Every structure is written in structure tokens, then in C-alpha cells.
Coordinates of C-alpha atoms and ligand atoms in Angstrom, one line a residue:
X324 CA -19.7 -16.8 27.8
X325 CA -16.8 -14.8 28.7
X326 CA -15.5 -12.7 25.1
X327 CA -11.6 -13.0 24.4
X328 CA -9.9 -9.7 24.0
X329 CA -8.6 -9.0 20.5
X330 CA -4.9 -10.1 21.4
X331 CA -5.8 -13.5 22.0
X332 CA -8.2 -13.5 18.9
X333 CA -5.5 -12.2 16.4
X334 CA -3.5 -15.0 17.6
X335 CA -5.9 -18.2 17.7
X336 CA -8.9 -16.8 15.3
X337 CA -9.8 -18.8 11.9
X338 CA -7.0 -21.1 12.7
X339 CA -8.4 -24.7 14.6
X340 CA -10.1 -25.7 11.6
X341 CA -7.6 -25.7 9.3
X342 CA -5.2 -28.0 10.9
X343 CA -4.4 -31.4 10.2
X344 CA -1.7 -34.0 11.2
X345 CA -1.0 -32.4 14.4
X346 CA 0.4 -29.3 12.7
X347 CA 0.2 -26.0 14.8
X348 CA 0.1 -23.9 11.8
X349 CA -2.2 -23.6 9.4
X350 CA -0.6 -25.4 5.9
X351 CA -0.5 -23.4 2.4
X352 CA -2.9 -25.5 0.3
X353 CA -1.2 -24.7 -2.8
X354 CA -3.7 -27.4 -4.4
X355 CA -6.0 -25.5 -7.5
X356 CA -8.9 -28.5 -7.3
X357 CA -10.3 -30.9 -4.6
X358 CA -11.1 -34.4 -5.8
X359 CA -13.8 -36.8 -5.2
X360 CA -14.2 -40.1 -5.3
X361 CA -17.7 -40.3 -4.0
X362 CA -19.7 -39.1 -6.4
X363 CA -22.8 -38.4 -3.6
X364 CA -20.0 -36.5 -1.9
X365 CA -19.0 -34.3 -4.5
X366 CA -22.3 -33.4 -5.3
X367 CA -23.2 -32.2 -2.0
X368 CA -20.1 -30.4 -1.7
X369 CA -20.8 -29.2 -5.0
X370 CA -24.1 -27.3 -4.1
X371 CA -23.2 -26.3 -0.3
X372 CA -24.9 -29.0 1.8
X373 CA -21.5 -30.7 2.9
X374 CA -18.5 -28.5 4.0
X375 CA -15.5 -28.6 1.4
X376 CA -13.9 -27.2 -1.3
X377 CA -13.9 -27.6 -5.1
X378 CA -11.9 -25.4 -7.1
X379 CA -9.3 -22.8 -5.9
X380 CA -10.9 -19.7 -7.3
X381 CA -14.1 -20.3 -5.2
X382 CA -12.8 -21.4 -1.8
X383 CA -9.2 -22.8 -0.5
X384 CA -8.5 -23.9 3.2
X385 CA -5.8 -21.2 4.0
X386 CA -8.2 -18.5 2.4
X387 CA -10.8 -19.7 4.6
X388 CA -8.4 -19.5 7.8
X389 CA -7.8 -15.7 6.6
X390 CA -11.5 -15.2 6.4
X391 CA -12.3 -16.4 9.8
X392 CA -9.7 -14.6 12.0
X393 CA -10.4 -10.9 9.9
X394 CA -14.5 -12.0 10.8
X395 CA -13.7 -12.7 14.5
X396 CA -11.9 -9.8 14.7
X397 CA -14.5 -7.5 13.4
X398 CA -17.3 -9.4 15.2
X399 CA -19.1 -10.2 11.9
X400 CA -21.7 -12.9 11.2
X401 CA -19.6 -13.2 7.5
X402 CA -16.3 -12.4 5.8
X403 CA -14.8 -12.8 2.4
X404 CA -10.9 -12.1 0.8
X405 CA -10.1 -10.9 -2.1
X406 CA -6.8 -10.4 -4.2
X407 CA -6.1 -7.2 -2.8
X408 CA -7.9 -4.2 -1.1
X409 CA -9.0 -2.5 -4.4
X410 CA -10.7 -5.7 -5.7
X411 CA -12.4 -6.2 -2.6
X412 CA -13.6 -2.6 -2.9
X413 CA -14.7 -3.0 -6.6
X414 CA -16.2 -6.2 -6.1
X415 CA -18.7 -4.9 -3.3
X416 CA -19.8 -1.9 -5.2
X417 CA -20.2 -4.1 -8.9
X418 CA -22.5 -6.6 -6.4
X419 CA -24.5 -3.5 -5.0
X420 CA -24.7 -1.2 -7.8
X421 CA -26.9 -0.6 -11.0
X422 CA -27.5 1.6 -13.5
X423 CA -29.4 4.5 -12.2
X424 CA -28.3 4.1 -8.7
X425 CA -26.7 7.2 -6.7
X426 CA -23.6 6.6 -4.2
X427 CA -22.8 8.9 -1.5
X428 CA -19.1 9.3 -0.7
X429 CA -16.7 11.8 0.5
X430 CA -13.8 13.6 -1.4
X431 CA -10.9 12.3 0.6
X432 CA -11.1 8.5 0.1
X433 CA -8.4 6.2 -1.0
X434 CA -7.0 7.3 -4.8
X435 CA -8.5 3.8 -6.1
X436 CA -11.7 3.9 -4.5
X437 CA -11.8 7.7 -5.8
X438 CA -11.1 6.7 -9.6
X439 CA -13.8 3.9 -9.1
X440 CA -16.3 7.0 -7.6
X441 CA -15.2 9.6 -10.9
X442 CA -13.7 7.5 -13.6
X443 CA -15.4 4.2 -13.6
X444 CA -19.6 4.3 -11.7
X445 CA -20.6 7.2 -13.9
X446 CA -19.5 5.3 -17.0
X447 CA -22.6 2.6 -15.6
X448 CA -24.7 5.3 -15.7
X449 CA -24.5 5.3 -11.6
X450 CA -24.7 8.4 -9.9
X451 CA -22.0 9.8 -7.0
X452 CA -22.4 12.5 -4.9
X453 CA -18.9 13.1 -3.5
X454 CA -19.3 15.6 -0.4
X455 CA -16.7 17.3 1.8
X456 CA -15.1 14.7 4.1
X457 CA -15.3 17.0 7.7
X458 CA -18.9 18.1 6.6
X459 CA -21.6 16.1 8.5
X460 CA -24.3 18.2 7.6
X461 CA -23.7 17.8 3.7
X462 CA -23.2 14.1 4.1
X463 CA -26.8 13.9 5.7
X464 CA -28.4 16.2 3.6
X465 CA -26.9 14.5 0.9
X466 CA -27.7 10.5 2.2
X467 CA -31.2 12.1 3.0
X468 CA -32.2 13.1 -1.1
X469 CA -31.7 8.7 -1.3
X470 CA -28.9 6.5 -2.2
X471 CA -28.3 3.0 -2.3
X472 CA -24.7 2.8 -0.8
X473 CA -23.1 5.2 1.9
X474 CA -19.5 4.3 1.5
X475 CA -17.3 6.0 3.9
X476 CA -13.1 6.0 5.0
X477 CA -12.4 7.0 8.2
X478 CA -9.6 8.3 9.2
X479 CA -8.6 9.4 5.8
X480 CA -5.3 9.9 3.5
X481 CA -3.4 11.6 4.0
X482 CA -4.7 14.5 6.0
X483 CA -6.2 11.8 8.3
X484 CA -9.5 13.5 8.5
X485 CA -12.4 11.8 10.9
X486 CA -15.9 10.9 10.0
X487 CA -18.9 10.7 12.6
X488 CA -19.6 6.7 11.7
X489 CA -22.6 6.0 14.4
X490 CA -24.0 9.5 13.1
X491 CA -23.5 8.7 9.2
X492 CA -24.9 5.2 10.1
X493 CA -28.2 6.3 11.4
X494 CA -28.7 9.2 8.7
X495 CA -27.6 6.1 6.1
X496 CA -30.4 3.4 8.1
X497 CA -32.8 6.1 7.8
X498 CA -32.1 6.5 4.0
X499 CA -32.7 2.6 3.5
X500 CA -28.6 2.5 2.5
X501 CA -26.3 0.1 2.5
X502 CA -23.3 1.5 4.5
X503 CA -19.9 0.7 4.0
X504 CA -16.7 1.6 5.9
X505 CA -12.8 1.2 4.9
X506 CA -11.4 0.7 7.8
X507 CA -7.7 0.0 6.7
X508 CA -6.1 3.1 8.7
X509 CA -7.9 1.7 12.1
X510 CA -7.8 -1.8 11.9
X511 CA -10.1 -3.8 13.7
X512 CA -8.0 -3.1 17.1
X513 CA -8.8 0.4 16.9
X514 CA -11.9 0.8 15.5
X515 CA -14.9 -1.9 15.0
X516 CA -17.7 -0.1 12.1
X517 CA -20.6 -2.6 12.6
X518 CA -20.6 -2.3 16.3
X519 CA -21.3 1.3 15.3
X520 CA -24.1 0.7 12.9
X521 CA -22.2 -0.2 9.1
X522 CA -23.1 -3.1 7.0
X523 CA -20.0 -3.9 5.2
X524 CA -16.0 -3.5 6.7
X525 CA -13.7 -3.3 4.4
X526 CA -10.1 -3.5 4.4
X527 CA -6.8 -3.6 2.2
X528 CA -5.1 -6.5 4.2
X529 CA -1.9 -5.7 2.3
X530 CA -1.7 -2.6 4.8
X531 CA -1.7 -3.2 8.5
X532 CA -3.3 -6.5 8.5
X533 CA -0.5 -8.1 7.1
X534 CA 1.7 -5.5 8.3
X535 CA 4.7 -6.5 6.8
X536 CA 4.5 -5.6 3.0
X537 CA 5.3 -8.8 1.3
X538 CA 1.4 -9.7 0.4
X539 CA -1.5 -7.8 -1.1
X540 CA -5.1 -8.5 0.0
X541 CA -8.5 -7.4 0.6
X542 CA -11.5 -8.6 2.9
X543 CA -15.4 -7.9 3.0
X544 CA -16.9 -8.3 6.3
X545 CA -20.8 -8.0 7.2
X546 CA -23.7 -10.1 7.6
X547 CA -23.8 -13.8 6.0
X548 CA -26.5 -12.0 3.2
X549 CA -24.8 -9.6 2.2
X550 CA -21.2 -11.0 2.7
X551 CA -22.5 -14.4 -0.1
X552 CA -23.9 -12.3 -2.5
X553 CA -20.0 -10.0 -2.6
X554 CA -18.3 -13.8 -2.5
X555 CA -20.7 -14.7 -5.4
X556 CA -19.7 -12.0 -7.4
X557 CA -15.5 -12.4 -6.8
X558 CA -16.2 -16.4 -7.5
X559 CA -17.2 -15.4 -10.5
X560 CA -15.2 -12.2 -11.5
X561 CA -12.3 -13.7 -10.3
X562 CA -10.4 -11.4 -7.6
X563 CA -9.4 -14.7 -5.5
X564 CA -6.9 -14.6 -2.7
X565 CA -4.1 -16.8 -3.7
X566 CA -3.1 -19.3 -0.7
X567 CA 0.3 -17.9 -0.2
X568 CA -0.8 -14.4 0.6
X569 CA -3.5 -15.4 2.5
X570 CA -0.4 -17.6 4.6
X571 CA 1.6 -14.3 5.0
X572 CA -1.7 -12.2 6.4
X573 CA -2.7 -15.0 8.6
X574 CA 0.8 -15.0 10.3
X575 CA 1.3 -11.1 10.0
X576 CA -2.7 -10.8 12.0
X577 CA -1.1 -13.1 14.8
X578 CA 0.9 -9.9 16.1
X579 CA -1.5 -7.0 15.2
X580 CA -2.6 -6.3 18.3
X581 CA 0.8 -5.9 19.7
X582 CA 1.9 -4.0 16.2
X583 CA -1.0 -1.4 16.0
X584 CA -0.7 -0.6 19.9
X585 CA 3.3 0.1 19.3
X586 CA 2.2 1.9 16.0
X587 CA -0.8 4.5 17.5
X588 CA 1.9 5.0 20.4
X589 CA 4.8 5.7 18.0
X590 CA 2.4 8.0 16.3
X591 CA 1.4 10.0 18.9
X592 CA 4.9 10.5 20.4
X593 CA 6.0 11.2 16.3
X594 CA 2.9 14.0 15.9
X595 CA 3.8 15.5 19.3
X596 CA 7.7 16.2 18.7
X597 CA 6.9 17.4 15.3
X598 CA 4.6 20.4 16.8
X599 CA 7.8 21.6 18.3
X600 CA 10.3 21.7 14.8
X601 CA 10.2 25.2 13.5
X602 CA 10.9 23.7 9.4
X603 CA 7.0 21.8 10.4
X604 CA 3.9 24.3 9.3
X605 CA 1.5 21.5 10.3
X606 CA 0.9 18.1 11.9
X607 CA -2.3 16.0 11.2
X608 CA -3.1 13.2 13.9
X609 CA -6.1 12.7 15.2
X610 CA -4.7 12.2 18.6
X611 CA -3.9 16.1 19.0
X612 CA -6.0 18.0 21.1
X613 CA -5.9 20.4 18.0
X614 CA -7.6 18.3 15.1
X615 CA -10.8 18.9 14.2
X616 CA -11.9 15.2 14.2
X617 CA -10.4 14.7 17.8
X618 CA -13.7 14.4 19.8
X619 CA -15.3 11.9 17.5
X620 CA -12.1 10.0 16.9
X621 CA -11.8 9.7 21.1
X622 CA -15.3 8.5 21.1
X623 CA -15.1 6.1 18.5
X624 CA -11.7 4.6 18.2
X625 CA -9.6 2.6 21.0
X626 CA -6.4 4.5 19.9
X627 CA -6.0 7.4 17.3
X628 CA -3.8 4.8 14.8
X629 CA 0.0 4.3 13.0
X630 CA -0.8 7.2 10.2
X631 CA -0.3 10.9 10.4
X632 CA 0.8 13.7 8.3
X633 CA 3.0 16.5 8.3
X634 CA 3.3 19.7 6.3
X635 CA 7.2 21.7 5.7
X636 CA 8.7 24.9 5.2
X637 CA 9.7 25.4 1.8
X638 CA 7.4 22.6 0.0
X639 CA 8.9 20.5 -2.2
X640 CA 12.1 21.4 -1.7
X641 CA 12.5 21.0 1.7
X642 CA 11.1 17.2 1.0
X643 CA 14.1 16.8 -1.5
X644 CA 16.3 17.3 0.6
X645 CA 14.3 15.7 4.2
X646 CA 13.5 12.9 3.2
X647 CA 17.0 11.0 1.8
X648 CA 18.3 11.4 5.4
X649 CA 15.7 9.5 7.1
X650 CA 17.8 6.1 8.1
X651 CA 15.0 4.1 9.3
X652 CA 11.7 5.2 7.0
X653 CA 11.1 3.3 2.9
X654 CA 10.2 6.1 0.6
X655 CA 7.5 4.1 -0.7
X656 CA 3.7 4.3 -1.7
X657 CA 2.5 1.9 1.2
X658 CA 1.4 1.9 5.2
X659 CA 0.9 0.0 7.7
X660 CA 4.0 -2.2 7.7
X661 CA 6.8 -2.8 10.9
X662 CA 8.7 -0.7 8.9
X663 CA 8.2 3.3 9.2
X664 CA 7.4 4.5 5.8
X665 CA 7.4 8.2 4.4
X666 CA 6.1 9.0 1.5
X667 CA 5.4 12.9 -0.4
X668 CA 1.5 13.1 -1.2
X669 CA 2.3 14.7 -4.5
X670 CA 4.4 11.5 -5.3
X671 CA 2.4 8.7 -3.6
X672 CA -1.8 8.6 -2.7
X673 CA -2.6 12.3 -5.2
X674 CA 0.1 11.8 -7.9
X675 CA -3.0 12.4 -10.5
X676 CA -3.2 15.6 -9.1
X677 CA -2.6 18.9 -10.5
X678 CA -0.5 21.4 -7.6
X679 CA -4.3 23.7 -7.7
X680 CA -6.5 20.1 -7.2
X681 CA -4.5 18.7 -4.6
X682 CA -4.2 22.5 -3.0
X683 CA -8.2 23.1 -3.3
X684 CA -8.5 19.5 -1.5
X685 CA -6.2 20.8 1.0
X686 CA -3.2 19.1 0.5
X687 CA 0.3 21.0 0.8
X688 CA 3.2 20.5 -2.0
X689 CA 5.1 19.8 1.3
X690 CA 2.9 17.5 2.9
X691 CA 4.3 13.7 4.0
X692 CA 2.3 11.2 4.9
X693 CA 4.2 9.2 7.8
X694 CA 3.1 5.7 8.8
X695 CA 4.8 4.9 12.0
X696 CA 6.6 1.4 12.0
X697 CA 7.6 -0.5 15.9
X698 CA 10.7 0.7 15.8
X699 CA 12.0 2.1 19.1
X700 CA 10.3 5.6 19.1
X701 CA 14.1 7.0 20.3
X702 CA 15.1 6.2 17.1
X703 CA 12.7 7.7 15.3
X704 CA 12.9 10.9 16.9
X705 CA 16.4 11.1 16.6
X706 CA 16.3 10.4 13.3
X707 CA 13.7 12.7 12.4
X708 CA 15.9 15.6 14.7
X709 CA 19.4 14.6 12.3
X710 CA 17.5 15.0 9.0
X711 CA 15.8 18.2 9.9
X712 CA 19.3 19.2 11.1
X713 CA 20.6 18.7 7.9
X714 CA 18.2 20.8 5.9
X715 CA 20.2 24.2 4.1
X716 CA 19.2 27.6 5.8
X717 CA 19.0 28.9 2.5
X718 CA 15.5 26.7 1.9
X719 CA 13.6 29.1 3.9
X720 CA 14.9 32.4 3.2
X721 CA 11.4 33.3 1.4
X722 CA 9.3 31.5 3.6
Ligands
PLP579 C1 -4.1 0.7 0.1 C2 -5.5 1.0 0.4 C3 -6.6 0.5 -0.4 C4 -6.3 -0.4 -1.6 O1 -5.7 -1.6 -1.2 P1 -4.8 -2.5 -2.2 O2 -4.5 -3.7 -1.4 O3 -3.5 -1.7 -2.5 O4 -5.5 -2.7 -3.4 C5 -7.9 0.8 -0.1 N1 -8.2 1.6 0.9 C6 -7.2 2.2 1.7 C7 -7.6 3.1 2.8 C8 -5.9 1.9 1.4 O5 -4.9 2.5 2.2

């Protein structure tokens, strides 16, 4: 059978079976419990032999319409939501890990995901092995002394650093691990993990997915054994998607093809014009010839993505005085929305950071993380030109 191309998926995915009375759109069940008359009947929808739904914390129809377009779009076997990307995060590792386990991460994931690897495993007695994010070699040599989990990000925050995932996939296979992959920053347009060898996708839906920053989510995708024993654990724990959100993502998914193209492109002409401002010390974007994770990203993404990052003259400073000027960007600690949003590293993803930590993980005082909206990119060059414009000469005399 012929395969439908992603644009047509985000648009018609996970919806058909949700519909009733003719309606096009797929309703917000804001119903908490599903009644029975039939006694039989609720029994078998009670232990799983007949389709249905019982109580809103396990399953909900609109939920399960979220589920099935983010599995379609990954090309999984199984998906699951959760409450927002964290939970879904926390969830999967509390279903796969136990005391005396080891984890094998890298430095630069997501700040949450980071607490869970330093504040929270070791506390269960689990071991983590956090190794440098552009090091292949240490990540095999590391995956290769044993671990349970490989859990990778790719690209990264902010400095939007590339991992090998087919190469970390084999070494992780080899190791008998479980590998996982955040794939927020890509989105399934840009970047599919289990067609290049990971067990478990991840994503923070309230990001692109949603793409419009009015819901929070999270999803787990992988295969059906794996995926029941994470949806287990949330039915239990309690991290549920609540109907409304999941409404929001499933309408926001409809356009995410056409958003992340206009995004990567937006970010590629944004990365490209900065190189040429003198106040800039350095862009990251994995599009540019220059970055170190250029080759692998080509090979293994469709487009290089919405995020990059940028590094100014004069440090924090400069940002003070940069960043109020920017007419169409939100100062804000989130991505991924039709919006452009700046935000300062030291203020948003590595506030917990001391100036030496966040330098040692090489992260300027001056660096912003820039996640390109759809606007028209005209506009946000020229707004970008009349802030820099507006920056005092007397900023740079000393640098
Ligand atoms: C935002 C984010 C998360 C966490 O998602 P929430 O929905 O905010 O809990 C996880 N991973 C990445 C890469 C993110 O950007």
C-alpha cells in the first residue's frame, strides 16, 4: 500500500475513530467516568477484551485521538500522553529503572531531564554516567561497561549540539539497552528515532507539537510492550493528559508539517544573517556548514529544525539592552510555538547554573537561544537589523 507523506498524516492521523454524529472534529470528552449498563460489558471493558473507556485518568477518547496521530507520525507500533513532557520523561525512566541500575546520558539534555539524571536517580540508588554530548567515543565506551537505558537528546539546548542516533543505537543494541530519544527540537517531520534504531520517542508536546503555547503535554512512543508497561505506570502514578490539552495538540499537529518546514527555513535564513553582524561572536545551527554536528545532522534529519543559538559582544549587557527591542520575539522560557521566542540561557534552560558551570558546559553569559516562529522571515531580519542598531557603542569598548 502506497504510505502517506507526513502532511497529510498530521492532518487526518488518530482522528476517524473519534468521531461521532457526523462531526468533522474530534469532540473534548470532558466526561471523568464511562458508564455501563451491561454489566457483561463493563467487565470486558473492564479488563481490555472490549474497546472502551472507564475512568478518565486511565484512558479518554480525545487523549486517545492525540495518541494515535503522534504514533502515526513516528511510525510506532504504540504511543502514550502524558500531562506534560517532563512527566512523560519521568514516567518512562520510574517504569525502566531500579535500584542498582546504571543510565547512560549526556551533559547537555533538557534542565528537567538533567535534575532527574543528578538530583533525583542517584537518590534510588541508580547509577548515571553523564558523558560529553559531541563525544561518540565516550558515549560507546561508556554504553559498552553496561547499562540498562541509553537516553539520548538530539539536537540539544541550547548550543543545539548533534548526536550520531543510528551509531548510539547499535553500540546501545549491542549493550542489551533500552534506548531512548527526546526528539522535541526535531519533531517527527524532521527526524524519526526508531527508523534509526531507538526504542522509545519522546516528546514535550507543549513545544512544537502543539506549537502554539496554550497547552503542556508529553508522549511516549515505541513498541506495544514497552509503550503498556510506561501507560501502566502513568495510570497509576497519575501524569494523565487532560482532554482539553490533548484538543489543543491535536489541532495545533494538523499544521505541523507546514509550521516546522516554515520554522527550519526561518532558521536557516535567521543563523545565516547573524554570521554577518559584527555585535554576534557565534551562531549555533546545525544547518551551517560550520557546526560540528553538520554531517550527521544532514544524514539523519530531513531539515536542520526551528532552534538555534547565538552568542554577543559584551555578554549580558549587550542582552539587556538587545533583547527589549525585538518587536516580534516573547522573552519567554519556551520553543517551538508560531511565535519567535528569545530567550538568555542564563535566565531560561541553565538558570541553576553558576557563570563557571554554565562556562565549563560551554555556554556564553551572552548566549540566546532563538526559536524561529512563521513569521515572514523579512520581518525577522529586519527586526533583528533595528535592535542590533540600537545597541550603545560604548557596550564594546573592552571587547
Ligand atoms: C520543554 C522540554 C521538555 C519538558 O517538557 P514540559 O512539557 O515542559 O514538561 C523536555 N525535553 C525538551 C527537549 C524540552 O524542550
Amino acid at each position: 500500500m502506497r504510505e502517506t507523506k507526513m502532511g497529510t498524516r498530521a492532518i487526518w492521523a488518530g482522528e476517524k475513530d473519534q468521531l461521532a454524529f457526523g462531526a468533522t472534529q474530534v469532540p473534548v470528552v470532558h466526561s471523568v467516568s464511562f458508564g455501563y449498563d451491561d454489566m457483561d460489558e463493563w467487565y470486558d471493558v473492564a479488563i481490555g477484551k472490549k474497546k472502551g473507556h472507564i475512568y478518565g485518568r486511565n484512558t479518554n477518547p480525545t487523549v486517545e485521538a492525540f495518541e494515535e496521530k503522534i504514533r502515526i507520525l513516528e511510525g510506532a507500533e504504540a504511543a502514550t500522553s502524558f500531562s506534560t513532557g517532563m512527566a512523560a520523561i519521568s514516567n518512562t525512566l520510574g517504569t525502566l529503572l531500579f535500584p542498582g541500575d546504571r543510565v547512560v546520558s549526556i551533559k547537555d539534555t533538557y534542565g528537567g531531564t538533567n535534575k532527574i539524571f543528578t538530583e533525583f536517580l542517584p537518590k534510588q540508588k541508580i547509577d548515571v554516567t553523564l558523558c560529553d554530548t559531541g563525544d561518540h567515543e565516550e558515549i560507546e565506551k561508556e554504553i559498552a561497561k553496561g547499562c540498562k537505558v541509553l537516553y539520548l537528546e538530539t539536537p540539544t539546548n541550547p548550543t543545539v549540539k548533534i548526536t550520531d542516533i543510528a551509531r548510539m543505537a547499535r553500540a546501545g543494541k549491542e549493550a542489551g539497552a533500552i534506548v531512548i530519544v527526546d526528539n522535541t527540537f526535531a519533531t517527527p517531520i524532521n527526524q524519526n528515532p526508531l527508523a534509526l534504531g531507538a526504542d522509545l520517542v519522546i516528546h514535550s508536546a507543549t513545544k512544537f507539537l502543539g506549537g502554539h503555547a496554550d497547552a503542556l503535554g508529553g508522549s511516549v512512543c515505541g513498541s506495544k510492550e514497552l509503550v503498556e508497561s510506561i501507560y501502566h505506570y502513568r495510570e497509576i502514578n497519575g501524569a494523565t493528559l487532560d482532554p482539553m490539552s490533548a484538543y489543543l495538540l491535536l489541532r495545533g499537529m494538523k499544521t505541523l508539517k507546514l509550521r516546522v518546514d516554515r520554522q527550519s527555513e526561518n532558521a536557516m535564513a535567521v543563523a545565516r544573517y547573524l554570521q554577518t553582524v559584527d555585535v554576534v561572536e557565534s551562531v549555533f545551527y546545525p544547518g551551517l556548514e560550520d557546526h560540528p554536528g553538520h554531517e550527521i545532522a544532514k544524514e539523519q534529519m530531513n531539515d536542520f529544525g526551528g532552534m538555534l543559538s547565538f552568542a554577543v559582544k559584551g555578554g549580558v549587557d549587550t542582552l539587556r539592552h538587545l533583547l527589549p527591542k525585538l518587536k516580534y520575539a516573547n522573552r519567554a522560557a519556551n520553543l517551538g510555538s508560531v511565535e519567535t521566542i528569545v530567550g538568555p540561557s542564563r535566565t531560561t534552560s541553565h538558570v541553576e547554573c553558576t557563570p563557571e558551570e554554565r562556562a565549563a558546559m560551554g555556554i556564553p553569559e551572552g548566549l540566546i537561544r532563538y526559536s524561529a516562529g512563521i513569521e515572514d522571515i523579512e520581518d525577522l531580519i529586519y527586526d533583528l537589523e533595528q535592535a542590533f542598531q540600537t545597541l550603545p557603542e560604548s557596550l564594546f569598548v573592552n571587547s
